[in-house]
mmCIF file with all atom_site columns, C-alpha atoms in Angstrom:
data_model
loop_
_atom_site.group_PDB
_atom_site.id
_atom_site.type_symbol
_atom_site.label_atom_id
_atom_site.label_alt_id
_atom_site.label_comp_id
_atom_site.label_asym_id
_atom_site.label_entity_id
_atom_site.label_seq_id
_atom_site.pdbx_PDB_ins_code
_atom_site.Cartn_x
_atom_site.Cartn_y
_atom_site.Cartn_z
_atom_site.occupancy
_atom_site.B_iso_or_equiv
_atom_site.pdbx_formal_charge
_atom_site.auth_seq_id
_atom_site.auth_comp_id
_atom_site.auth_asym_id
_atom_site.auth_atom_id
_atom_site.pdbx_PDB_model_num
ATOM 1   C CA . SER L 1 1   ? 14.703  31.249  17.366  1.00 44.00 ? 1   SER L CA 1
ATOM 2   C CA . THR L 1 2   ? 12.009  28.980  18.753  1.00 42.00 ? 2   THR L CA 1
ATOM 3   C CA . PRO L 1 3   ? 12.489  25.264  18.055  1.00 46.00 ? 3   PRO L CA 1
ATOM 4   C CA . ALA L 1 4   ? 9.825   23.697  15.868  1.00 52.00 ? 4   ALA L CA 1
ATOM 5   C CA . ALA L 1 5   ? 7.130   21.851  17.757  1.00 60.00 ? 5   ALA L CA 1
ATOM 6   C CA . LYS L 1 6   ? 7.285   18.097  17.496  1.00 71.00 ? 6   LYS L CA 1
ATOM 7   C CA . SER L 1 7   ? 4.648   16.417  15.413  1.00 76.00 ? 7   SER L CA 1
ATOM 8   C CA . PHE L 1 8   ? 3.387   13.009  16.452  1.00 77.00 ? 8   PHE L CA 1
ATOM 9   C CA . LEU L 1 9   ? 1.777   10.272  14.434  1.00 68.00 ? 9   LEU L CA 1
ATOM 10  C CA . ALA L 1 10  ? -1.443  8.357   15.091  1.00 68.00 ? 10  ALA L CA 1
ATOM 11  C CA . ASP L 1 11  ? -4.113  10.808  16.104  1.00 70.00 ? 11  ASP L CA 1
ATOM 12  C CA . LYS L 1 12  ? -5.721  9.635   12.829  1.00 81.00 ? 12  LYS L CA 1
ATOM 13  C CA . PHE L 1 13  ? -4.604  6.459   11.130  1.00 87.00 ? 13  PHE L CA 1
ATOM 14  C CA . SER L 1 14  ? -5.298  3.252   9.245   1.00 92.00 ? 14  SER L CA 1
ATOM 15  C CA . SER L 1 15  ? -3.525  0.640   11.354  1.00 94.00 ? 15  SER L CA 1
ATOM 16  C CA . GLY L 1 16  ? -2.939  -1.791  8.494   1.00 94.00 ? 16  GLY L CA 1
ATOM 17  C CA . ILE L 1 17  ? -0.375  0.508   6.873   1.00 95.00 ? 17  ILE L CA 1
ATOM 18  C CA . LEU L 1 18  ? 1.458   1.615   10.019  1.00 96.00 ? 18  LEU L CA 1
ATOM 19  C CA . GLY L 1 19  ? 5.016   0.491   10.689  1.00 95.00 ? 19  GLY L CA 1
ATOM 20  C CA . PRO L 1 20  ? 5.980   -1.794  13.574  1.00 97.00 ? 20  PRO L CA 1
ATOM 21  C CA . GLU L 1 21  ? 7.040   1.084   15.834  1.00 96.00 ? 21  GLU L CA 1
ATOM 22  C CA . MET L 1 22  ? 3.445   2.322   15.913  1.00 96.00 ? 22  MET L CA 1
ATOM 23  C CA . PHE L 1 23  ? 2.171   -0.756  17.771  1.00 97.00 ? 23  PHE L CA 1
ATOM 24  C CA . TYR L 1 24  ? 2.462   -1.449  21.455  1.00 98.00 ? 24  TYR L CA 1
ATOM 25  C CA . ARG L 1 25  ? 1.940   -4.648  23.407  1.00 98.00 ? 25  ARG L CA 1
ATOM 26  C CA . LEU L 1 26  ? 0.322   -3.742  26.695  1.00 98.00 ? 26  LEU L CA 1
ATOM 27  C CA . GLN L 1 27  ? 2.586   -5.145  29.409  1.00 98.00 ? 27  GLN L CA 1
ATOM 28  C CA . SER L 1 28  ? 0.004   -5.635  32.164  1.00 98.00 ? 28  SER L CA 1
ATOM 29  C CA . GLU L 1 29  ? -3.618  -5.248  33.176  1.00 97.00 ? 29  GLU L CA 1
ATOM 30  C CA . ASP L 1 30  ? -2.583  -1.911  34.735  1.00 98.00 ? 30  ASP L CA 1
ATOM 31  C CA . GLU L 1 31  ? -1.391  -0.653  31.337  1.00 98.00 ? 31  GLU L CA 1
ATOM 32  C CA . LYS L 1 32  ? -4.597  -1.874  29.705  1.00 98.00 ? 32  LYS L CA 1
ATOM 33  C CA . ARG L 1 33  ? -6.612  -0.032  32.352  1.00 98.00 ? 33  ARG L CA 1
ATOM 34  C CA . MET L 1 34  ? -4.480  3.108   31.832  1.00 98.00 ? 34  MET L CA 1
ATOM 35  C CA . PHE L 1 35  ? -5.202  3.018   28.095  1.00 98.00 ? 35  PHE L CA 1
ATOM 36  C CA . GLU L 1 36  ? -8.921  2.501   28.711  1.00 98.00 ? 36  GLU L CA 1
ATOM 37  C CA . GLU L 1 37  ? -9.013  5.360   31.247  1.00 97.00 ? 37  GLU L CA 1
ATOM 38  C CA . TYR L 1 38  ? -7.317  7.695   28.768  1.00 97.00 ? 38  TYR L CA 1
ATOM 39  C CA . TRP L 1 39  ? -10.113 6.899   26.311  1.00 97.00 ? 39  TRP L CA 1
ATOM 40  C CA . GLN L 1 40  ? -12.869 6.552   28.959  1.00 97.00 ? 40  GLN L CA 1
ATOM 41  C CA . GLU L 1 41  ? -15.469 8.732   27.232  1.00 96.00 ? 41  GLU L CA 1
ATOM 42  C CA . GLU L 1 42  ? -15.051 6.909   23.922  1.00 95.00 ? 42  GLU L CA 1
ATOM 43  C CA . LYS L 1 43  ? -15.150 3.537   25.672  1.00 97.00 ? 43  LYS L CA 1
ATOM 44  C CA . ASP L 1 44  ? -18.285 4.400   27.645  1.00 97.00 ? 44  ASP L CA 1
ATOM 45  C CA . ALA L 1 45  ? -20.029 5.549   24.467  1.00 97.00 ? 45  ALA L CA 1
ATOM 46  C CA . ASP L 1 46  ? -18.762 2.492   22.539  1.00 96.00 ? 46  ASP L CA 1
ATOM 47  C CA . SER L 1 47  ? -18.084 4.986   19.763  1.00 95.00 ? 47  SER L CA 1
ATOM 48  C CA . PRO L 1 48  ? -16.801 4.053   16.303  1.00 93.00 ? 48  PRO L CA 1
ATOM 49  C CA . LEU L 1 49  ? -13.449 5.534   17.382  1.00 94.00 ? 49  LEU L CA 1
ATOM 50  C CA . TRP L 1 50  ? -13.331 3.265   20.437  1.00 96.00 ? 50  TRP L CA 1
ATOM 51  C CA . ARG L 1 51  ? -14.125 0.209   18.323  1.00 95.00 ? 51  ARG L CA 1
ATOM 52  C CA . LYS L 1 52  ? -11.210 1.196   16.094  1.00 95.00 ? 52  LYS L CA 1
ATOM 53  C CA . ILE L 1 53  ? -8.660  1.832   18.858  1.00 96.00 ? 53  ILE L CA 1
ATOM 54  C CA . ALA L 1 54  ? -9.765  -0.626  21.566  1.00 97.00 ? 54  ALA L CA 1
ATOM 55  C CA . PRO L 1 55  ? -7.049  -3.084  22.655  1.00 98.00 ? 55  PRO L CA 1
ATOM 56  C CA . LYS L 1 56  ? -7.087  -6.234  20.562  1.00 98.00 ? 56  LYS L CA 1
ATOM 57  C CA . GLN L 1 57  ? -6.041  -9.601  21.947  1.00 98.00 ? 57  GLN L CA 1
ATOM 58  C CA . ASP L 1 58  ? -3.997  -12.182 20.057  1.00 98.00 ? 58  ASP L CA 1
ATOM 59  C CA . SER L 1 59  ? -4.210  -15.964 20.468  1.00 97.00 ? 59  SER L CA 1
ATOM 60  C CA . ASN L 1 60  ? -1.460  -15.873 23.116  1.00 97.00 ? 60  ASN L CA 1
ATOM 61  C CA . GLY L 1 61  ? -3.517  -13.586 25.347  1.00 98.00 ? 61  GLY L CA 1
ATOM 62  C CA . ASN L 1 62  ? -1.439  -10.471 24.626  1.00 98.00 ? 62  ASN L CA 1
ATOM 63  C CA . TRP L 1 63  ? -3.201  -7.140  24.130  1.00 98.00 ? 63  TRP L CA 1
ATOM 64  C CA . PHE L 1 64  ? -2.089  -4.730  21.378  1.00 98.00 ? 64  PHE L CA 1
ATOM 65  C CA . VAL L 1 65  ? -2.877  -1.102  20.634  1.00 98.00 ? 65  VAL L CA 1
ATOM 66  C CA . VAL L 1 66  ? -1.773  1.558   18.204  1.00 97.00 ? 66  VAL L CA 1
ATOM 67  C CA . ARG L 1 67  ? 0.256   4.281   19.911  1.00 96.00 ? 67  ARG L CA 1
ATOM 68  C CA . THR L 1 68  ? -2.571  6.731   19.391  1.00 95.00 ? 68  THR L CA 1
ATOM 69  C CA . PHE L 1 69  ? -3.686  9.832   21.297  1.00 94.00 ? 69  PHE L CA 1
ATOM 70  C CA . ARG L 1 70  ? -6.309  12.552  21.469  1.00 92.00 ? 70  ARG L CA 1
ATOM 71  C CA . THR L 1 71  ? -5.506  16.080  20.423  1.00 91.00 ? 71  THR L CA 1
ATOM 72  C CA . VAL L 1 72  ? -6.085  19.269  22.382  1.00 90.00 ? 72  VAL L CA 1
ATOM 73  C CA . GLY L 1 73  ? -8.966  21.224  20.846  1.00 88.00 ? 73  GLY L CA 1
ATOM 74  C CA . ASP L 1 74  ? -8.424  22.028  17.193  1.00 87.00 ? 74  ASP L CA 1
ATOM 75  C CA . THR L 1 75  ? -4.648  21.656  17.456  1.00 85.00 ? 75  THR L CA 1
ATOM 76  C CA . ASP L 1 76  ? -2.364  18.746  16.572  1.00 84.00 ? 76  ASP L CA 1
ATOM 77  C CA . GLU L 1 77  ? -0.958  18.829  20.114  1.00 89.00 ? 77  GLU L CA 1
ATOM 78  C CA . PRO L 1 78  ? -1.351  15.524  22.013  1.00 93.00 ? 78  PRO L CA 1
ATOM 79  C CA . ASP L 1 79  ? -3.676  15.624  25.008  1.00 94.00 ? 79  ASP L CA 1
ATOM 80  C CA . LEU L 1 80  ? -1.491  14.455  27.864  1.00 93.00 ? 80  LEU L CA 1
ATOM 81  C CA . SER L 1 81  ? -3.946  15.387  30.626  1.00 94.00 ? 81  SER L CA 1
ATOM 82  C CA . ARG L 1 82  ? -4.135  11.651  31.388  1.00 95.00 ? 82  ARG L CA 1
ATOM 83  C CA . PRO L 1 83  ? -1.236  9.193   31.188  1.00 96.00 ? 83  PRO L CA 1
ATOM 84  C CA . LEU L 1 84  ? -0.722  6.723   28.375  1.00 97.00 ? 84  LEU L CA 1
ATOM 85  C CA . PRO L 1 85  ? 1.166   3.433   28.860  1.00 98.00 ? 85  PRO L CA 1
ATOM 86  C CA . TYR L 1 86  ? 3.514   4.143   25.947  1.00 97.00 ? 86  TYR L CA 1
ATOM 87  C CA . ASP L 1 87  ? 5.608   6.929   24.466  1.00 96.00 ? 87  ASP L CA 1
ATOM 88  C CA . LEU L 1 88  ? 4.213   8.725   21.443  1.00 95.00 ? 88  LEU L CA 1
ATOM 89  C CA . ILE L 1 89  ? 6.027   8.312   18.143  1.00 93.00 ? 89  ILE L CA 1
ATOM 90  C CA . GLU L 1 90  ? 7.306   11.424  16.451  1.00 90.00 ? 90  GLU L CA 1
ATOM 91  C CA . ALA L 1 91  ? 6.274   11.766  12.816  1.00 88.00 ? 91  ALA L CA 1
ATOM 92  C CA . THR L 1 92  ? 9.226   11.117  10.505  1.00 87.00 ? 92  THR L CA 1
ATOM 93  C CA . PRO L 1 93  ? 9.703   10.379  6.817   1.00 86.00 ? 93  PRO L CA 1
ATOM 94  C CA . ALA L 1 94  ? 10.557  6.775   7.792   1.00 89.00 ? 94  ALA L CA 1
ATOM 95  C CA . LEU L 1 95  ? 6.957   6.247   8.893   1.00 90.00 ? 95  LEU L CA 1
ATOM 96  C CA . ASP L 1 96  ? 5.768   7.476   5.510   1.00 88.00 ? 96  ASP L CA 1
ATOM 97  C CA . VAL L 1 97  ? 8.248   5.180   3.777   1.00 89.00 ? 97  VAL L CA 1
ATOM 98  C CA . TRP L 1 98  ? 6.745   2.124   5.542   1.00 94.00 ? 98  TRP L CA 1
ATOM 99  C CA . SER L 1 99  ? 3.218   3.238   4.634   1.00 93.00 ? 99  SER L CA 1
ATOM 100 C CA . ILE L 1 100 ? 4.223   3.701   0.987   1.00 91.00 ? 100 ILE L CA 1
ATOM 101 C CA . GLY L 1 101 ? 5.643   0.176   1.103   1.00 94.00 ? 101 GLY L CA 1
ATOM 102 C CA . ALA L 1 102 ? 2.411   -1.207  2.567   1.00 96.00 ? 102 ALA L CA 1
ATOM 103 C CA . LEU L 1 103 ? 0.341   0.540   -0.108  1.00 95.00 ? 103 LEU L CA 1
ATOM 104 C CA . LEU L 1 104 ? 2.692   -0.524  -2.906  1.00 94.00 ? 104 LEU L CA 1
ATOM 105 C CA . TYR L 1 105 ? 2.476   -4.104  -1.619  1.00 97.00 ? 105 TYR L CA 1
ATOM 106 C CA . LEU L 1 106 ? -1.327  -3.842  -1.697  1.00 96.00 ? 106 LEU L CA 1
ATOM 107 C CA . MET L 1 107 ? -1.297  -2.669  -5.319  1.00 95.00 ? 107 MET L CA 1
ATOM 108 C CA . ILE L 1 108 ? 1.176   -5.314  -6.481  1.00 95.00 ? 108 ILE L CA 1
ATOM 109 C CA . VAL L 1 109 ? -0.067  -8.337  -4.549  1.00 97.00 ? 109 VAL L CA 1
ATOM 110 C CA . ARG L 1 110 ? -3.709  -7.196  -4.362  1.00 96.00 ? 110 ARG L CA 1
ATOM 111 C CA . GLY L 1 111 ? -3.664  -8.026  -0.681  1.00 95.00 ? 111 GLY L CA 1
ATOM 112 C CA . THR L 1 112 ? -2.689  -6.358  2.572   1.00 97.00 ? 112 THR L CA 1
ATOM 113 C CA . LEU L 1 113 ? 0.368   -7.138  4.682   1.00 97.00 ? 113 LEU L CA 1
ATOM 114 C CA . VAL L 1 114 ? -1.954  -8.391  7.438   1.00 97.00 ? 114 VAL L CA 1
ATOM 115 C CA . PRO L 1 115 ? -5.711  -9.010  7.515   1.00 97.00 ? 115 PRO L CA 1
ATOM 116 C CA . CYS L 1 116 ? -7.449  -5.613  7.342   1.00 96.00 ? 116 CYS L CA 1
ATOM 117 C CA . ASN L 1 117 ? -10.977 -4.316  7.047   1.00 95.00 ? 117 ASN L CA 1
ATOM 118 C CA . TYR L 1 118 ? -12.343 -1.977  4.381   1.00 92.00 ? 118 TYR L CA 1
ATOM 119 C CA . ASP L 1 119 ? -10.787 1.024   6.206   1.00 92.00 ? 119 ASP L CA 1
ATOM 120 C CA . ASP L 1 120 ? -7.330  -0.605  6.170   1.00 94.00 ? 120 ASP L CA 1
ATOM 121 C CA . ASP L 1 121 ? -7.413  -1.239  9.919   1.00 96.00 ? 121 ASP L CA 1
ATOM 122 C CA . CYS L 1 122 ? -6.110  -4.470  11.451  1.00 97.00 ? 122 CYS L CA 1
ATOM 123 C CA . VAL L 1 123 ? -9.039  -6.814  11.959  1.00 96.00 ? 123 VAL L CA 1
ATOM 124 C CA . ASN L 1 124 ? -7.755  -8.487  15.114  1.00 97.00 ? 124 ASN L CA 1
ATOM 125 C CA . GLY L 1 125 ? -4.983  -8.920  17.653  1.00 98.00 ? 125 GLY L CA 1
ATOM 126 C CA . GLU L 1 126 ? -3.133  -11.400 15.433  1.00 98.00 ? 126 GLU L CA 1
ATOM 127 C CA . ALA L 1 127 ? -2.750  -8.779  12.703  1.00 98.00 ? 127 ALA L CA 1
ATOM 128 C CA . MET L 1 128 ? -1.547  -6.206  15.234  1.00 98.00 ? 128 MET L CA 1
ATOM 129 C CA . ALA L 1 129 ? 0.862   -8.723  16.792  1.00 98.00 ? 129 ALA L CA 1
ATOM 130 C CA . THR L 1 130 ? 2.323   -9.485  13.360  1.00 98.00 ? 130 THR L CA 1
ATOM 131 C CA . LEU L 1 131 ? 3.011   -5.810  12.698  1.00 98.00 ? 131 LEU L CA 1
ATOM 132 C CA . CYS L 1 132 ? 4.256   -5.181  16.241  1.00 97.00 ? 132 CYS L CA 1
ATOM 133 C CA . HIS L 1 133 ? 6.743   -8.067  16.006  1.00 97.00 ? 133 HIS L CA 1
ATOM 134 C CA . TRP L 1 134 ? 7.589   -7.634  12.308  1.00 97.00 ? 134 TRP L CA 1
ATOM 135 C CA . ASP L 1 135 ? 11.031  -8.975  11.466  1.00 96.00 ? 135 ASP L CA 1
ATOM 136 C CA . ASP L 1 136 ? 13.165  -9.950  8.465   1.00 93.00 ? 136 ASP L CA 1
ATOM 137 C CA . GLU L 1 137 ? 11.501  -13.371 8.257   1.00 96.00 ? 137 GLU L CA 1
ATOM 138 C CA . THR L 1 138 ? 8.046   -11.780 8.063   1.00 97.00 ? 138 THR L CA 1
ATOM 139 C CA . THR L 1 139 ? 9.323   -9.531  5.278   1.00 96.00 ? 139 THR L CA 1
ATOM 140 C CA . ARG L 1 140 ? 10.709  -12.547 3.381   1.00 96.00 ? 140 ARG L CA 1
ATOM 141 C CA . GLN L 1 141 ? 7.375   -14.383 3.720   1.00 97.00 ? 141 GLN L CA 1
ATOM 142 C CA . ARG L 1 142 ? 5.396   -11.436 2.377   1.00 97.00 ? 142 ARG L CA 1
ATOM 143 C CA . LEU L 1 143 ? 7.852   -10.711 -0.431  1.00 97.00 ? 143 LEU L CA 1
ATOM 144 C CA . ALA L 1 144 ? 7.613   -14.317 -1.643  1.00 97.00 ? 144 ALA L CA 1
ATOM 145 C CA . LYS L 1 145 ? 4.196   -13.283 -3.017  1.00 97.00 ? 145 LYS L CA 1
ATOM 146 C CA . VAL L 1 146 ? 5.764   -10.555 -5.210  1.00 96.00 ? 146 VAL L CA 1
ATOM 147 C CA . ASP L 1 147 ? 6.648   -11.831 -8.689  1.00 93.00 ? 147 ASP L CA 1
ATOM 148 C CA . ASP L 1 148 ? 8.288   -8.691  -10.088 1.00 89.00 ? 148 ASP L CA 1
ATOM 149 C CA . PRO L 1 149 ? 11.980  -8.658  -9.048  1.00 88.00 ? 149 PRO L CA 1
ATOM 150 C CA . GLY L 1 150 ? 12.258  -4.855  -9.113  1.00 87.00 ? 150 GLY L CA 1
ATOM 151 C CA . ALA L 1 151 ? 9.148   -4.492  -6.986  1.00 91.00 ? 151 ALA L CA 1
ATOM 152 C CA . ARG L 1 152 ? 10.399  -7.160  -4.579  1.00 93.00 ? 152 ARG L CA 1
ATOM 153 C CA . GLU L 1 153 ? 13.747  -5.388  -4.188  1.00 89.00 ? 153 GLU L CA 1
ATOM 154 C CA . LEU L 1 154 ? 12.076  -2.014  -3.620  1.00 91.00 ? 154 LEU L CA 1
ATOM 155 C CA . LEU L 1 155 ? 9.664   -3.443  -1.049  1.00 94.00 ? 155 LEU L CA 1
ATOM 156 C CA . SER L 1 156 ? 12.578  -5.121  0.731   1.00 93.00 ? 156 SER L CA 1
ATOM 157 C CA . ARG L 1 157 ? 14.004  -1.631  1.274   1.00 90.00 ? 157 ARG L CA 1
ATOM 158 C CA . LEU L 1 158 ? 10.701  -0.026  2.319   1.00 92.00 ? 158 LEU L CA 1
ATOM 159 C CA . LEU L 1 159 ? 9.329   -2.693  4.685   1.00 95.00 ? 159 LEU L CA 1
ATOM 160 C CA . VAL L 1 160 ? 12.293  -2.686  7.070   1.00 94.00 ? 160 VAL L CA 1
ATOM 161 C CA . THR L 1 161 ? 11.740  -3.002  10.817  1.00 93.00 ? 161 THR L CA 1
ATOM 162 C CA . ASP L 1 162 ? 14.518  -0.553  11.720  1.00 92.00 ? 162 ASP L CA 1
ATOM 163 C CA . ALA L 1 163 ? 13.068  2.806   10.708  1.00 89.00 ? 163 ALA L CA 1
ATOM 164 C CA . SER L 1 164 ? 16.528  4.336   10.284  1.00 87.00 ? 164 SER L CA 1
ATOM 165 C CA . GLN L 1 165 ? 17.292  1.770   7.563   1.00 87.00 ? 165 GLN L CA 1
ATOM 166 C CA . ARG L 1 166 ? 14.176  2.271   5.431   1.00 86.00 ? 166 ARG L CA 1
ATOM 167 C CA . LEU L 1 167 ? 15.513  3.318   2.047   1.00 69.00 ? 167 LEU L CA 1
ATOM 168 C CA . ALA L 1 168 ? 17.578  5.959   3.841   1.00 59.00 ? 168 ALA L CA 1
ATOM 169 C CA . THR L 1 169 ? 14.194  7.288   5.075   1.00 50.00 ? 169 THR L CA 1
ATOM 170 C CA . SER L 1 170 ? 13.637  9.166   1.847   1.00 61.00 ? 170 SER L CA 1
ATOM 171 C CA . LEU L 1 171 ? 10.600  9.132   -0.395  1.00 69.00 ? 171 LEU L CA 1
ATOM 172 C CA . ASP L 1 172 ? 12.821  10.567  -3.131  1.00 71.00 ? 172 ASP L CA 1
ATOM 173 C CA . GLY L 1 173 ? 14.957  7.457   -2.805  1.00 66.00 ? 173 GLY L CA 1
ATOM 174 C CA . ALA L 1 174 ? 11.895  5.317   -3.391  1.00 71.00 ? 174 ALA L CA 1
ATOM 175 C CA . LEU L 1 175 ? 10.851  7.310   -6.454  1.00 74.00 ? 175 LEU L CA 1
ATOM 176 C CA . ASP L 1 176 ? 14.378  7.047   -7.872  1.00 75.00 ? 176 ASP L CA 1
ATOM 177 C CA . HIS L 1 177 ? 14.260  3.244   -7.615  1.00 78.00 ? 177 HIS L CA 1
ATOM 178 C CA . VAL L 1 178 ? 14.552  1.222   -10.814 1.00 78.00 ? 178 VAL L CA 1
ATOM 179 C CA . PHE L 1 179 ? 11.029  -0.137  -10.260 1.00 80.00 ? 179 PHE L CA 1
ATOM 180 C CA . PHE L 1 180 ? 9.670   3.270   -11.302 1.00 78.00 ? 180 PHE L CA 1
ATOM 181 C CA . ASP L 1 181 ? 11.995  3.517   -14.321 1.00 75.00 ? 181 ASP L CA 1
ATOM 182 C CA . PRO L 1 182 ? 10.679  1.292   -17.126 1.00 68.00 ? 182 PRO L CA 1
ATOM 183 C CA . GLU L 1 183 ? 13.595  2.394   -19.330 1.00 72.00 ? 183 GLU L CA 1
ATOM 184 C CA . ASN L 1 184 ? 16.106  0.693   -17.049 1.00 67.00 ? 184 ASN L CA 1
ATOM 185 C CA . ILE L 1 185 ? 15.602  -2.893  -18.173 1.00 62.00 ? 185 ILE L CA 1
ATOM 186 C CA . ASP L 1 186 ? 19.249  -3.834  -17.498 1.00 65.00 ? 186 ASP L CA 1
ATOM 187 C CA . LYS L 1 187 ? 18.896  -3.081  -13.788 1.00 64.00 ? 187 LYS L CA 1
ATOM 188 C CA . GLN L 1 188 ? 15.605  -5.016  -13.727 1.00 61.00 ? 188 GLN L CA 1
ATOM 189 C CA . ARG L 1 189 ? 17.428  -8.030  -15.186 1.00 64.00 ? 189 ARG L CA 1
ATOM 190 C CA . GLU L 1 190 ? 20.047  -7.795  -12.410 1.00 67.00 ? 190 GLU L CA 1
ATOM 191 C CA . PHE L 1 191 ? 17.263  -8.158  -9.831  1.00 60.00 ? 191 PHE L CA 1
ATOM 192 C CA . GLU L 1 192 ? 15.877  -11.168 -11.718 1.00 63.00 ? 192 GLU L CA 1
ATOM 193 C CA . LYS L 1 193 ? 19.276  -12.912 -11.409 1.00 65.00 ? 193 LYS L CA 1
ATOM 194 C CA . ALA L 1 194 ? 19.550  -12.208 -7.671  1.00 61.00 ? 194 ALA L CA 1
#
């Protein structure tokens, strides 16, 4: 039996809903140049894609990118004919769990986790740095804006930095949460007391 081909994330994306593992801080000018050379044709054309994926600088002078890639032809296979300064991230349910959390946060708070444009892409390097360096304190700050205790508890289990700990990396687990069960008022009251 032939093993299944790996599937990678970020050939198409909205950066504002990607989890922390999808961001990369370029470690040097050489890495920045490597990224730009990988995308040379897009950069030279100043295409809409390049404007979306171009490295973005934060106020500390650090450059951030999404761990994105081109595909080979009409396939989903990453084009590795040129080097990238980072490893690609394999698609997993945990990545979907974070994105569901980001979208649920948007619906509840009526705001994004970080400043985003109309296409849900990070508007600047500060937004990318926040997601890249997301930690428990960042989660607590964002969740302070969530009034509903059940929603806050669910989001605390979806927006977890360690992908292996995101609601046991199961979308079923998220759908089974008390937040989606209006009949379970007793469990909701437990969250209100916490």
